[in-house]
Amino acid sequence: MAKGYWIARVDVRDPEGYKDYVSTAKPAFERFGANFLVRGGAHEVVEGPGRARNVVIEFPSLAAARDCYNSPEYQAAKAIRQKFADGEIVLVEGPA
C-alpha cells in the first residue's frame, strides 16, 4: 500500500503560542501513525517563495493522512496554529 504524506510549509509568527498547537496536535498524529521525516532544519529556497519551517510527515496511507487532517483532534490544533502561524499543507500519495 502506498504511504501518504503531509508536506507543510510554515512561517511561525508567535513561537510561544505555536507550542500549544504542537501539544494539541500530538494526539492526532499518534492516533493516525504519523512519522515525522523532516521537522524544520536547515534548508535552501532554490525556486519560488519559501517559508521558514518545512515539515514532511509520513502516514501509513493517503487515507490516514487525510483522516488525521480531518479529525476533531487535528481540527482543534489547526484552529490554534492559524492564530500563530501562516502556511500551507499538501497531502500527497507516495509510491507503493
Coordinates of C-alpha atoms in Angstrom, one line a residue:
M1 CA 0.0 0.0 0.0
A2 CA 1.2 3.5 -0.9
K3 CA 2.1 5.8 2.0
G4 CA 0.6 9.2 2.5
Y5 CA 2.5 12.4 3.3
W6 CA 1.8 15.8 4.6
I7 CA 4.1 18.5 3.2
A8 CA 3.8 21.6 5.3
R9 CA 5.5 25.0 4.9
V10 CA 5.0 27.4 7.8
D11 CA 6.0 30.8 9.0
V12 CA 5.5 30.9 12.8
R13 CA 4.5 34.4 14.0
D14 CA 4.4 33.6 17.7
P15 CA 6.8 30.7 18.8
E16 CA 5.3 30.6 22.3
G17 CA 1.7 30.3 21.1
Y18 CA 2.8 27.8 18.5
K19 CA 3.8 25.4 21.3
D20 CA 0.1 25.0 22.1
Y21 CA -0.5 23.8 18.5
V22 CA 2.3 21.2 18.8
S23 CA 0.9 19.8 22.0
T24 CA -2.7 19.8 20.8
A25 CA -1.8 18.1 17.5
K26 CA 0.2 15.3 19.1
P27 CA -2.8 13.0 19.9
A28 CA -4.0 13.2 16.3
F29 CA -0.5 12.4 14.9
E30 CA -0.2 9.4 17.3
R31 CA -3.7 8.1 16.5
F32 CA -3.0 8.1 12.8
G33 CA 0.5 6.7 12.8
A34 CA 2.4 9.8 11.8
N35 CA 6.2 9.6 11.4
F36 CA 8.0 12.9 11.1
L37 CA 10.6 12.7 8.4
V38 CA 11.5 16.4 8.3
R39 CA 10.8 18.9 11.0
G40 CA 12.4 22.3 10.5
G41 CA 16.1 22.2 10.0
A42 CA 18.4 23.8 7.5
H43 CA 17.0 24.4 4.1
E44 CA 17.6 26.3 0.9
V45 CA 15.0 28.0 -1.2
V46 CA 16.0 27.5 -4.8
E47 CA 12.8 28.4 -6.5
G48 CA 9.6 30.2 -5.6
P49 CA 8.7 31.8 -2.3
G50 CA 10.0 29.9 0.8
R51 CA 8.7 29.5 4.3
A52 CA 10.8 29.5 7.5
R53 CA 9.7 26.0 8.6
N54 CA 9.3 22.9 6.4
V55 CA 7.8 19.6 7.6
V56 CA 7.3 16.2 6.0
I57 CA 5.1 13.7 7.8
E58 CA 4.7 10.1 6.7
F59 CA 1.4 8.2 7.3
P60 CA 0.6 4.6 6.6
S61 CA -1.6 5.7 3.7
L62 CA -3.1 8.8 2.0
A63 CA -6.4 7.9 3.7
A64 CA -4.7 8.0 7.1
A65 CA -3.1 11.4 6.2
R66 CA -6.5 12.7 5.2
D67 CA -8.3 11.3 8.2
C68 CA -5.7 12.8 10.5
Y69 CA -6.1 16.2 9.0
N70 CA -9.9 16.0 9.2
S71 CA -10.0 14.5 12.7
P72 CA -11.5 16.5 15.5
E73 CA -8.2 16.4 17.4
Y74 CA -6.3 18.0 14.5
Q75 CA -9.0 20.5 13.7
A76 CA -8.7 21.8 17.3
A77 CA -4.9 22.1 16.8
K78 CA -5.4 23.7 13.4
A79 CA -7.5 26.5 15.0
I80 CA -4.6 27.2 17.3
R81 CA -2.0 27.0 14.6
Q82 CA -3.8 29.5 12.4
K83 CA -3.7 32.1 15.3
F84 CA 0.1 31.8 15.5
A85 CA 1.4 30.8 12.0
D86 CA 0.8 31.1 8.3
G87 CA 1.4 28.3 5.9
E88 CA 0.3 25.6 3.5
I89 CA -0.3 21.9 3.9
V90 CA -0.5 19.5 0.9
L91 CA -1.4 15.8 1.2
V92 CA 0.5 13.6 -1.2
E93 CA 0.4 9.9 -2.0
G94 CA 3.8 8.2 -2.2
P95 CA 4.9 5.2 -4.2
A96 CA 3.6 1.8 -3.4

